[in-house]
Amino acid sequence: MSAIFATAAQRRRTCLLATTFLVPALFSASAAKAQQLAQALPPIEITSPDENRTRAKPKIEQEQGSRRVAPSATPTRRPNAAPSGSAAATNVTAVRQFSGIVGASTSVITADDIAHSPAQTVQEIIAQTPGVQLTSLYGGVNGVKTSVDIRGFGAFATSNTLVLINGRRLNDIDMAGVDFSTIPRDSIERIEITRGNSGAVLYGDNAVGGVINIVLKNGVGGPPVKMRAEAGVGSFNSRMASVSAATNYGPWSTSFYGNGIKSDGYRVNNALDQRNGVGNLNYTTPGLSAFVTLSGDDQKLGFPGGRLVDPSIGLDELATNRRGAATPLDYGNQQGASVTAGFTKTLMNGVDLIIDGGVRDKKQQSGFFGTTPLPSFASTYVDASLLTWSITPRLSIKDAMFGVPSSILTGIDYYDATFQQNRGAFKGFAPWHIYDLSQQTLAGYWQHTIGLLPTTDVSYGARIQNTRLSA
């Protein structure tokens, strides 16, 4: 019996010893076979991602090769300027975020993306980007009064999300937020979204959550004449129409984009009547480009109020009268107009001087009466006006430094805003409260970006800002 156990133990030791030699041999054979297969397979080419998606760069500055070269002595490509020769002109506007912000999470929504998007409003298009949320006021028609929130600031989103048009601030001292519905959808060339506070050096305060820069079309480099018009109807007596036109003649080009919408809205006292328009006049030569942009909007909107739900008394207006209005007489009207002008002058190869300024006027009237159209202690009428002047000269230097690409952007921002608001019981009555605010902001900034390697950039900068507020 003991002999049988000894034979079995010896057989197990023999198997373990054989396994000790066979396993490395199998791994070696597998490794050799894998190496032979790897040598037989074609090489894998790794390409970098589309820079227009990951960094706020225009297509005009993208190179065809995989490596980035230092700037040469060729003339600098200027904003709003068409390239020389027979090459097709590219629509570019002189805004600050062309080369992107190093280290920032940036997304770019192009005009082609907007044209193919099923979203009907600018806010919905922006909300398709990760990290962006929308907050709607009573489900406003056409996205009216809908706020955009980057990185979840909630009720404080309007104070922490900076909105720009062609690099110019739209955030106002009245903290009312930016109404994206006043921007015609067809007038947008691209939307640059930068998450986080990386844009604070270039743009200043309100950029804690992120920066949304909307670049408008200007019609430069297009066909001699281009026109488009469309119209539509929908539910709740909705009617909309839009028109766009652009012309080019020599160095001159003009464009206009306008739209209008009327709708009764889903709820009672939720009607919308709105018209928007943007016009451009551009002059483009090899050494100088100039522009004038005018915009205006007119909006009338009803405020239906909320719906009451109280299970303790069996009240559920969402179920019994979902489309009703708690405030059937409240309303808010808004009129806006702006003029922006500027020029870009090439001082020498790689050095551009950009000077632009503008004025923007916004007026608002709103009435809150509850259920009685008569003056009372509960009724309030608000009449507000806001006037903002601005000038933003800057210098762009793009040249090689010690043999590596270098880009310097430095400039001054000056904004002067005056806000006045009267609050009373009824339109035409003496106001109970009068608010007068004025704010002057002067800032200087510097940002330097160096391309150390073909795929590695290093950027540093600083901003000094002084804000004076009087009330």
CSV table of C-alpha atoms in Angstrom, one decimal, residues 19-453:
chain,number,residue,atom,x,y,z
A,19,THR,CA,5.0,22.0,-15.9
A,20,THR,CA,7.8,24.2,-14.6
A,21,PHE,CA,9.7,23.7,-17.8
A,22,LEU,CA,6.7,23.8,-20.2
A,23,VAL,CA,5.1,27.0,-19.0
A,24,PRO,CA,8.1,29.3,-19.7
A,25,ALA,CA,8.5,27.5,-23.1
A,26,LEU,CA,4.8,28.2,-23.9
A,27,PHE,CA,5.1,31.9,-23.0
A,28,SER,CA,8.3,32.2,-25.0
A,29,ALA,CA,6.6,30.6,-28.0
A,30,SER,CA,3.6,32.9,-27.6
A,31,ALA,CA,5.9,36.0,-27.3
A,32,ALA,CA,7.8,35.0,-30.4
A,33,LYS,CA,4.7,34.3,-32.3
A,34,ALA,CA,3.2,37.7,-31.3
A,35,GLN,CA,6.4,39.4,-32.3
A,36,GLN,CA,6.3,37.8,-35.7
A,37,LEU,CA,2.6,38.9,-36.1
A,38,ALA,CA,3.5,42.4,-35.0
A,39,GLN,CA,6.3,42.6,-37.6
A,40,ALA,CA,3.8,41.3,-40.3
A,41,LEU,CA,1.2,44.0,-39.4
A,42,PRO,CA,1.3,47.4,-41.1
A,43,PRO,CA,2.5,50.3,-39.0
A,44,ILE,CA,-0.1,52.3,-37.0
A,45,GLU,CA,-0.2,56.0,-37.7
A,46,ILE,CA,-1.3,58.1,-34.7
A,47,THR,CA,-2.7,61.5,-35.6
A,48,SER,CA,-3.5,64.4,-33.3
A,49,PRO,CA,-7.1,65.4,-32.7
A,50,ASP,CA,-8.9,68.1,-34.5
A,51,GLU,CA,-7.5,71.3,-33.0
A,52,ASN,CA,-10.6,73.2,-33.9
A,53,ARG,CA,-12.5,71.0,-31.5
A,54,THR,CA,-10.1,70.9,-28.6
A,55,ARG,CA,-8.6,74.4,-28.8
A,56,ALA,CA,-10.3,77.6,-29.9
A,57,LYS,CA,-8.3,77.9,-33.1
A,58,PRO,CA,-9.7,79.1,-36.4
A,59,LYS,CA,-9.3,76.8,-39.5
A,60,ILE,CA,-7.2,79.5,-41.1
A,61,GLU,CA,-4.3,78.9,-38.7
A,62,GLN,CA,-4.2,75.1,-38.9
A,63,GLU,CA,-1.2,73.6,-40.7
A,64,GLN,CA,-1.4,70.6,-43.0
A,65,GLY,CA,1.6,68.9,-41.5
A,66,SER,CA,1.8,67.1,-38.2
A,67,ARG,CA,4.5,69.4,-36.8
A,68,ARG,CA,4.1,73.0,-35.9
A,69,VAL,CA,6.8,75.3,-37.4
A,70,ALA,CA,8.1,78.6,-36.1
A,71,PRO,CA,6.6,81.7,-37.7
A,72,SER,CA,8.4,82.7,-40.8
A,73,ALA,CA,8.7,86.1,-42.5
A,74,THR,CA,5.6,85.7,-44.6
A,75,PRO,CA,2.9,88.3,-44.0
A,76,THR,CA,0.7,87.8,-41.0
A,77,ARG,CA,-2.8,86.5,-41.6
A,78,ARG,CA,-5.1,89.3,-40.3
A,79,PRO,CA,-8.5,89.0,-38.8
A,80,ASN,CA,-11.3,90.0,-41.3
A,81,ALA,CA,-8.7,89.8,-44.1
A,82,ALA,CA,-8.9,87.5,-47.1
A,83,PRO,CA,-5.8,85.6,-48.1
A,84,SER,CA,-3.9,86.8,-51.2
A,85,GLY,CA,-3.8,85.0,-54.5
A,86,SER,CA,-6.5,82.7,-55.7
A,87,ALA,CA,-7.1,80.9,-52.4
A,88,ALA,CA,-10.6,81.1,-51.1
A,89,ALA,CA,-11.2,83.7,-48.4
A,90,THR,CA,-12.0,82.5,-44.9
A,91,ASN,CA,-14.4,84.2,-42.6
A,92,VAL,CA,-12.5,85.3,-39.5
A,93,THR,CA,-13.3,87.9,-37.0
A,94,ALA,CA,-10.7,89.8,-34.8
A,95,VAL,CA,-11.5,88.3,-31.4
A,96,ARG,CA,-9.1,87.5,-28.7
A,97,GLN,CA,-9.4,83.7,-28.3
A,98,PHE,CA,-8.2,82.7,-31.7
A,99,SER,CA,-5.2,80.6,-30.5
A,100,GLY,CA,-7.1,79.0,-27.6
A,101,ILE,CA,-6.1,79.1,-23.9
A,102,VAL,CA,-3.4,76.7,-23.0
A,103,GLY,CA,-4.4,74.1,-20.4
A,104,ALA,CA,-8.1,75.0,-20.7
A,105,SER,CA,-11.0,72.7,-21.7
A,106,THR,CA,-12.3,74.3,-24.8
A,107,SER,CA,-15.0,73.3,-27.3
A,108,VAL,CA,-15.9,75.0,-30.5
A,109,ILE,CA,-19.3,74.8,-32.2
A,110,THR,CA,-18.9,75.8,-35.8
A,111,ALA,CA,-21.5,77.2,-38.2
A,112,ASP,CA,-21.8,73.8,-39.9
A,113,ASP,CA,-22.6,72.2,-36.5
A,114,ILE,CA,-25.3,74.8,-36.0
A,115,ALA,CA,-26.8,74.3,-39.4
A,116,HIS,CA,-27.0,70.5,-38.9
A,117,SER,CA,-28.2,70.6,-35.3
A,118,PRO,CA,-31.8,69.7,-34.5
A,119,ALA,CA,-31.8,72.4,-31.7
A,120,GLN,CA,-33.8,75.5,-32.6
A,121,THR,CA,-32.3,78.0,-30.2
A,122,VAL,CA,-28.8,79.2,-29.4
A,123,GLN,CA,-29.1,78.1,-25.8
A,124,GLU,CA,-30.0,74.5,-26.8
A,125,ILE,CA,-27.1,74.4,-29.1
A,126,ILE,CA,-24.7,75.5,-26.4
A,127,ALA,CA,-26.3,73.0,-23.9
A,128,GLN,CA,-25.2,70.1,-26.2
A,129,THR,CA,-21.7,70.7,-24.9
A,130,PRO,CA,-20.6,68.7,-21.8
A,131,GLY,CA,-20.7,70.6,-18.6
A,132,VAL,CA,-23.4,73.1,-19.7
A,133,GLN,CA,-26.9,73.3,-18.2
A,134,LEU,CA,-29.9,75.4,-18.9
A,135,THR,CA,-32.3,77.1,-16.5
A,136,SER,CA,-35.6,78.2,-18.2
A,137,LEU,CA,-38.0,80.8,-16.9
A,138,TYR,CA,-41.5,79.2,-17.1
A,139,GLY,CA,-40.5,77.3,-20.2
A,140,GLY,CA,-40.1,80.5,-22.2
A,141,VAL,CA,-40.9,80.4,-25.9
A,142,ASN,CA,-37.8,80.4,-28.2
A,143,GLY,CA,-35.6,80.0,-25.1
A,144,VAL,CA,-36.3,83.6,-23.9
A,145,LYS,CA,-34.8,84.4,-20.6
A,146,THR,CA,-33.1,81.0,-20.4
A,147,SER,CA,-29.8,81.2,-18.5
A,148,VAL,CA,-26.7,79.1,-19.4
A,149,ASP,CA,-24.7,77.6,-16.5
A,150,ILE,CA,-21.2,76.2,-16.8
A,151,ARG,CA,-19.9,73.9,-14.1
A,152,GLY,CA,-23.1,73.9,-12.0
A,153,PHE,CA,-23.3,77.3,-10.3
A,154,GLY,CA,-27.1,77.2,-10.3
A,155,ALA,CA,-28.7,80.4,-9.1
A,156,PHE,CA,-25.3,82.2,-9.3
A,157,ALA,CA,-24.6,81.1,-12.9
A,158,THR,CA,-25.2,84.6,-14.4
A,159,SER,CA,-22.4,86.0,-12.1
A,160,ASN,CA,-19.9,83.2,-12.9
A,161,THR,CA,-20.4,82.6,-16.6
A,162,LEU,CA,-18.9,85.3,-18.9
A,163,VAL,CA,-20.7,85.8,-22.2
A,164,LEU,CA,-19.0,87.6,-25.1
A,165,ILE,CA,-19.9,88.6,-28.6
A,166,ASN,CA,-16.8,88.9,-30.9
A,167,GLY,CA,-14.7,89.2,-27.7
A,168,ARG,CA,-16.8,91.9,-26.1
A,169,ARG,CA,-18.5,91.5,-22.7
A,170,LEU,CA,-22.3,91.2,-22.4
A,171,ASN,CA,-22.5,90.7,-18.7
A,172,ASP,CA,-24.0,93.8,-17.2
A,173,ILE,CA,-24.0,95.4,-13.7
A,174,ASP,CA,-27.8,94.9,-13.4
A,175,MET,CA,-27.1,91.1,-13.0
A,176,ALA,CA,-30.0,90.3,-15.3
A,177,GLY,CA,-28.2,87.7,-17.3
A,178,VAL,CA,-27.7,87.5,-21.0
A,179,ASP,CA,-30.7,86.7,-23.2
A,180,PHE,CA,-29.3,84.5,-26.0
A,181,SER,CA,-32.6,84.7,-27.9
A,182,THR,CA,-31.7,88.2,-29.1
A,183,ILE,CA,-28.9,86.8,-31.3
A,184,PRO,CA,-30.1,85.5,-34.7
A,185,ARG,CA,-29.2,81.9,-35.0
A,186,ASP,CA,-28.0,82.2,-38.7
A,187,SER,CA,-25.7,85.1,-37.8
A,188,ILE,CA,-23.3,82.9,-35.7
A,189,GLU,CA,-20.0,81.8,-37.3
A,190,ARG,CA,-18.9,79.8,-34.3
A,191,ILE,CA,-19.3,79.5,-30.5
A,192,GLU,CA,-16.2,79.0,-28.3
A,193,ILE,CA,-16.8,77.6,-24.9
A,194,THR,CA,-14.0,77.6,-22.3
A,195,ARG,CA,-14.6,75.8,-19.0
A,196,GLY,CA,-13.1,77.0,-15.8
A,197,ASN,CA,-11.5,80.3,-15.0
A,198,SER,CA,-8.7,80.2,-17.6
A,199,GLY,CA,-10.2,83.1,-19.4
A,200,ALA,CA,-9.9,85.5,-16.4
A,201,VAL,CA,-6.6,86.9,-17.6
A,202,LEU,CA,-8.0,87.9,-21.0
A,203,TYR,CA,-11.5,88.9,-20.1
A,204,GLY,CA,-11.6,89.7,-16.4
A,205,ASP,CA,-14.3,89.0,-13.8
A,206,ASN,CA,-17.4,86.8,-14.2
A,207,ALA,CA,-15.2,84.0,-15.8
A,208,VAL,CA,-15.1,81.7,-12.8
A,209,GLY,CA,-17.3,79.0,-14.3
A,210,GLY,CA,-16.3,79.6,-17.9
A,211,VAL,CA,-16.4,81.8,-21.0
A,212,ILE,CA,-18.8,81.6,-23.9
A,213,ASN,CA,-17.6,83.6,-26.9
A,214,ILE,CA,-20.0,84.0,-29.8
A,215,VAL,CA,-18.3,85.0,-33.0
A,216,LEU,CA,-20.7,86.5,-35.6
A,217,LYS,CA,-20.5,86.2,-39.4
A,218,ASN,CA,-19.4,89.2,-41.4
A,219,GLY,CA,-19.8,88.1,-45.0
A,220,VAL,CA,-16.1,88.7,-45.9
A,221,GLY,CA,-14.8,86.5,-48.7
A,222,GLY,CA,-18.2,85.2,-49.9
A,223,PRO,CA,-19.8,85.4,-53.3
A,224,PRO,CA,-20.8,88.8,-54.8
A,225,VAL,CA,-24.4,88.3,-53.6
A,226,LYS,CA,-25.9,85.8,-51.3
A,227,MET,CA,-29.4,85.7,-49.9
A,228,ARG,CA,-31.5,83.4,-47.9
A,229,ALA,CA,-35.0,83.5,-46.4
A,230,GLU,CA,-37.2,81.0,-44.6
A,231,ALA,CA,-40.5,81.0,-42.7
A,232,GLY,CA,-42.5,78.5,-40.7
A,233,VAL,CA,-45.6,78.0,-38.5
A,234,GLY,CA,-46.2,75.7,-35.6
A,235,SER,CA,-48.3,74.9,-32.6
A,236,PHE,CA,-49.8,77.5,-30.3
A,237,ASN,CA,-50.2,80.0,-33.2
A,238,SER,CA,-46.4,80.2,-33.6
A,239,ARG,CA,-45.0,82.0,-36.6
A,240,MET,CA,-41.4,82.6,-37.4
A,241,ALA,CA,-39.3,84.1,-40.3
A,242,SER,CA,-35.7,84.8,-40.9
A,243,VAL,CA,-33.7,86.5,-43.6
A,244,SER,CA,-30.0,86.9,-44.4
A,245,ALA,CA,-28.1,88.7,-47.1
A,246,ALA,CA,-24.4,89.3,-47.9
A,247,THR,CA,-22.6,91.2,-50.6
A,248,ASN,CA,-19.0,91.6,-51.6
A,249,TYR,CA,-17.5,94.2,-54.0
A,250,GLY,CA,-13.7,94.6,-54.0
A,251,PRO,CA,-12.5,95.4,-50.5
A,252,TRP,CA,-16.0,96.2,-49.3
A,253,SER,CA,-18.5,93.7,-47.9
A,254,THR,CA,-21.8,94.0,-46.1
A,255,SER,CA,-24.1,91.5,-44.4
A,256,PHE,CA,-27.4,91.4,-42.6
A,257,TYR,CA,-29.1,88.7,-40.5
A,258,GLY,CA,-32.5,89.1,-39.0
A,259,ASN,CA,-35.3,87.0,-37.5
A,260,GLY,CA,-38.7,87.4,-35.9
A,261,ILE,CA,-41.0,85.1,-34.0
A,262,LYS,CA,-44.6,85.4,-32.6
A,263,SER,CA,-46.2,82.7,-30.5
A,264,ASP,CA,-49.1,82.5,-28.0
A,265,GLY,CA,-47.0,80.0,-25.9
A,266,TYR,CA,-48.0,76.8,-24.2
A,267,ARG,CA,-49.4,78.6,-21.1
A,268,VAL,CA,-51.8,81.5,-20.6
A,269,ASN,CA,-50.0,84.8,-20.6
A,270,ASN,CA,-46.9,83.3,-22.1
A,271,ALA,CA,-47.1,85.0,-25.5
A,272,LEU,CA,-43.9,86.2,-27.2
A,273,ASP,CA,-43.3,88.9,-29.9
A,274,GLN,CA,-39.7,89.3,-30.8
A,275,ARG,CA,-37.5,90.7,-33.6
A,276,ASN,CA,-33.7,90.8,-33.9
A,277,GLY,CA,-31.2,92.0,-36.4
A,278,VAL,CA,-27.4,92.3,-37.0
A,279,GLY,CA,-25.7,94.2,-39.7
A,280,ASN,CA,-22.1,94.5,-40.7
A,281,LEU,CA,-20.0,96.7,-43.0
A,282,ASN,CA,-16.4,95.6,-43.6
A,283,TYR,CA,-13.4,97.0,-45.4
A,284,THR,CA,-10.5,94.6,-46.1
A,285,THR,CA,-7.1,95.3,-47.7
A,286,PRO,CA,-3.7,93.6,-47.3
A,287,GLY,CA,-2.5,95.9,-44.6
A,288,LEU,CA,-5.7,97.2,-43.0
A,289,SER,CA,-9.1,95.9,-42.2
A,290,ALA,CA,-12.0,97.8,-40.5
A,291,PHE,CA,-15.6,97.1,-39.6
A,292,VAL,CA,-18.8,98.5,-38.2
A,293,THR,CA,-21.4,96.3,-36.6
A,294,LEU,CA,-24.9,97.3,-35.7
A,295,SER,CA,-27.5,95.2,-33.8
A,296,GLY,CA,-30.9,95.7,-32.4
A,297,ASP,CA,-33.7,93.7,-30.7
A,298,ASP,CA,-37.3,94.2,-29.5
A,299,GLN,CA,-39.0,91.8,-27.2
A,300,LYS,CA,-42.4,91.5,-25.6
A,301,LEU,CA,-43.1,88.6,-23.2
A,302,GLY,CA,-45.8,87.6,-20.8
A,303,PHE,CA,-45.0,86.1,-17.4
A,304,PRO,CA,-47.5,83.4,-16.4
A,305,GLY,CA,-46.2,82.7,-12.9
A,306,GLY,CA,-45.9,79.3,-11.2
A,307,ARG,CA,-48.4,76.5,-10.6
A,308,LEU,CA,-49.4,75.6,-7.0
A,309,VAL,CA,-49.2,72.1,-5.6
A,310,ASP,CA,-50.3,71.4,-2.0
A,311,PRO,CA,-51.2,67.8,-1.2
A,312,SER,CA,-52.4,68.7,2.3
A,313,ILE,CA,-55.4,70.5,0.9
A,314,GLY,CA,-55.7,68.5,-2.3
A,315,LEU,CA,-54.4,71.2,-4.6
A,316,ASP,CA,-52.5,70.2,-7.7
A,317,GLU,CA,-52.7,72.9,-10.5
A,318,LEU,CA,-50.2,70.9,-12.6
A,319,ALA,CA,-52.8,68.2,-13.0
A,320,THR,CA,-56.0,70.3,-13.0
A,321,ASN,CA,-54.9,73.4,-14.9
A,322,ARG,CA,-51.4,72.9,-16.2
A,323,ARG,CA,-51.5,75.7,-18.8
A,324,GLY,CA,-53.1,78.3,-16.5
A,325,ALA,CA,-51.5,81.4,-15.2
A,326,ALA,CA,-51.1,82.6,-11.7
A,327,THR,CA,-50.2,86.1,-12.9
A,328,PRO,CA,-52.3,86.7,-16.1
A,329,LEU,CA,-51.3,90.4,-16.4
A,330,ASP,CA,-47.6,90.4,-15.7
A,331,TYR,CA,-45.2,91.2,-18.6
A,332,GLY,CA,-41.7,92.2,-19.5
A,333,ASN,CA,-40.5,94.2,-22.5
A,334,GLN,CA,-37.0,94.8,-23.6
A,335,GLN,CA,-35.3,96.9,-26.4
A,336,GLY,CA,-31.7,96.8,-27.2
A,337,ALA,CA,-29.3,98.5,-29.6
A,338,SER,CA,-25.5,98.4,-30.1
A,339,VAL,CA,-22.8,99.9,-32.3
A,340,THR,CA,-19.3,98.5,-32.5
A,341,ALA,CA,-16.5,99.8,-34.7
A,342,GLY,CA,-12.8,99.0,-35.0
A,343,PHE,CA,-9.8,98.3,-37.2
A,344,THR,CA,-6.8,96.0,-37.4
A,345,LYS,CA,-3.5,97.4,-38.7
A,346,THR,CA,-0.5,95.3,-39.5
A,347,LEU,CA,2.5,97.3,-38.2
A,348,MET,CA,5.1,94.8,-39.3
A,349,ASN,CA,5.3,91.1,-40.1
A,350,GLY,CA,3.7,89.3,-37.1
A,351,VAL,CA,2.7,92.4,-35.3
A,352,ASP,CA,-1.0,93.6,-35.4
A,353,LEU,CA,-2.6,96.6,-33.7
A,354,ILE,CA,-6.3,96.0,-33.0
A,355,ILE,CA,-8.5,98.9,-31.7
A,356,ASP,CA,-12.2,98.6,-31.4
A,357,GLY,CA,-14.9,100.2,-29.2
A,358,GLY,CA,-18.6,100.4,-28.9
A,359,VAL,CA,-21.7,101.5,-27.2
A,360,ARG,CA,-24.7,99.4,-26.1
A,361,ASP,CA,-28.1,100.5,-24.9
A,362,LYS,CA,-30.6,98.3,-23.1
A,363,LYS,CA,-34.1,99.4,-21.9
A,364,GLN,CA,-36.5,97.2,-19.9
A,365,GLN,CA,-40.1,97.7,-18.7
A,366,SER,CA,-42.0,95.2,-16.6
A,367,GLY,CA,-45.2,95.1,-14.7
A,368,PHE,CA,-46.2,92.8,-11.9
A,369,PHE,CA,-49.9,93.2,-10.9
A,370,GLY,CA,-51.0,89.7,-9.7
A,371,THR,CA,-54.6,89.2,-10.7
A,372,THR,CA,-55.8,92.8,-10.6
A,373,PRO,CA,-55.0,95.3,-13.4
A,374,LEU,CA,-55.2,98.2,-11.0
A,375,PRO,CA,-52.6,100.0,-8.8
A,376,SER,CA,-52.3,98.4,-5.4
A,377,PHE,CA,-49.7,97.8,-2.7
A,378,ALA,CA,-48.9,94.5,-4.4
A,379,SER,CA,-48.4,95.9,-7.9
A,380,THR,CA,-45.0,97.0,-9.1
A,381,TYR,CA,-43.9,98.7,-12.3
A,382,VAL,CA,-40.2,98.8,-13.2
A,383,ASP,CA,-38.6,101.0,-15.8
A,384,ALA,CA,-34.8,100.4,-16.3
A,385,SER,CA,-32.2,101.6,-18.7
A,386,LEU,CA,-28.5,100.6,-19.1
A,387,LEU,CA,-25.9,102.4,-21.2
A,388,THR,CA,-22.4,100.8,-21.6
A,389,TRP,CA,-19.4,102.4,-23.4
A,390,SER,CA,-16.3,100.4,-24.1
A,391,ILE,CA,-12.9,100.6,-25.8
A,392,THR,CA,-10.4,97.6,-26.0
A,393,PRO,CA,-7.1,98.3,-27.8
A,394,ARG,CA,-4.7,95.4,-27.9
A,395,LEU,CA,-1.5,94.3,-29.6
A,396,SER,CA,-0.8,90.9,-31.0
A,397,ILE,CA,2.7,89.7,-31.6
A,398,LYS,CA,3.3,86.4,-33.3
A,399,ASP,CA,7.0,85.6,-34.0
A,400,ALA,CA,9.7,83.1,-33.2
A,401,MET,CA,11.6,83.5,-29.9
A,402,PHE,CA,14.9,81.6,-29.7
A,403,GLY,CA,13.7,79.5,-32.5
A,404,VAL,CA,10.4,78.4,-31.0
A,405,PRO,CA,6.9,79.7,-31.8
A,406,SER,CA,5.8,82.6,-29.6
A,407,SER,CA,2.5,84.5,-29.3
A,408,ILE,CA,2.0,87.6,-27.1
A,409,LEU,CA,-1.3,89.3,-26.6
A,410,THR,CA,-1.5,92.5,-24.5
A,411,GLY,CA,-4.0,95.2,-24.2
A,412,ILE,CA,-6.3,97.5,-22.2
A,413,ASP,CA,-10.0,97.1,-21.4
A,414,TYR,CA,-12.1,100.0,-20.4
A,415,TYR,CA,-15.9,99.8,-19.7
A,416,ASP,CA,-18.1,102.6,-18.5
A,417,ALA,CA,-21.7,101.5,-17.5
A,418,THR,CA,-24.6,103.6,-16.2
A,419,PHE,CA,-27.7,102.0,-14.9
A,420,GLN,CA,-30.9,103.6,-13.8
A,421,GLN,CA,-34.1,102.0,-12.5
A,422,ASN,CA,-37.4,103.4,-11.3
A,423,ARG,CA,-39.9,101.3,-9.3
A,424,GLY,CA,-43.4,102.4,-8.6
A,425,ALA,CA,-47.0,101.0,-8.2
A,426,PHE,CA,-48.1,101.6,-11.8
A,427,LYS,CA,-46.9,103.0,-15.1
A,428,GLY,CA,-47.0,106.8,-15.0
A,429,PHE,CA,-47.1,107.0,-11.2
A,430,ALA,CA,-44.3,108.6,-9.2
A,431,PRO,CA,-41.6,106.0,-8.4
A,432,TRP,CA,-41.2,104.6,-4.9
A,433,HIS,CA,-37.5,103.8,-5.4
A,434,ILE,CA,-34.9,105.2,-7.7
A,435,TYR,CA,-31.7,103.4,-8.3
A,436,ASP,CA,-28.7,105.1,-10.0
A,437,LEU,CA,-25.5,103.0,-10.5
A,438,SER,CA,-22.4,103.8,-12.4
A,439,GLN,CA,-19.3,101.5,-12.8
A,440,GLN,CA,-16.0,102.2,-14.5
A,441,THR,CA,-13.6,99.3,-15.1
A,442,LEU,CA,-10.0,99.7,-16.3
A,443,ALA,CA,-7.8,96.7,-16.8
A,444,GLY,CA,-4.5,95.8,-18.4
A,445,TYR,CA,-3.4,92.3,-19.3
A,446,TRP,CA,-0.6,90.3,-20.8
A,447,GLN,CA,-0.5,86.7,-22.0
A,448,HIS,CA,2.4,84.9,-23.5
A,449,THR,CA,2.3,81.5,-25.1
A,450,ILE,CA,5.4,79.6,-26.1
A,451,GLY,CA,5.5,76.4,-28.1
A,452,LEU,CA,8.3,74.4,-26.5
A,453,LEU,CA,7.5,71.2,-28.4
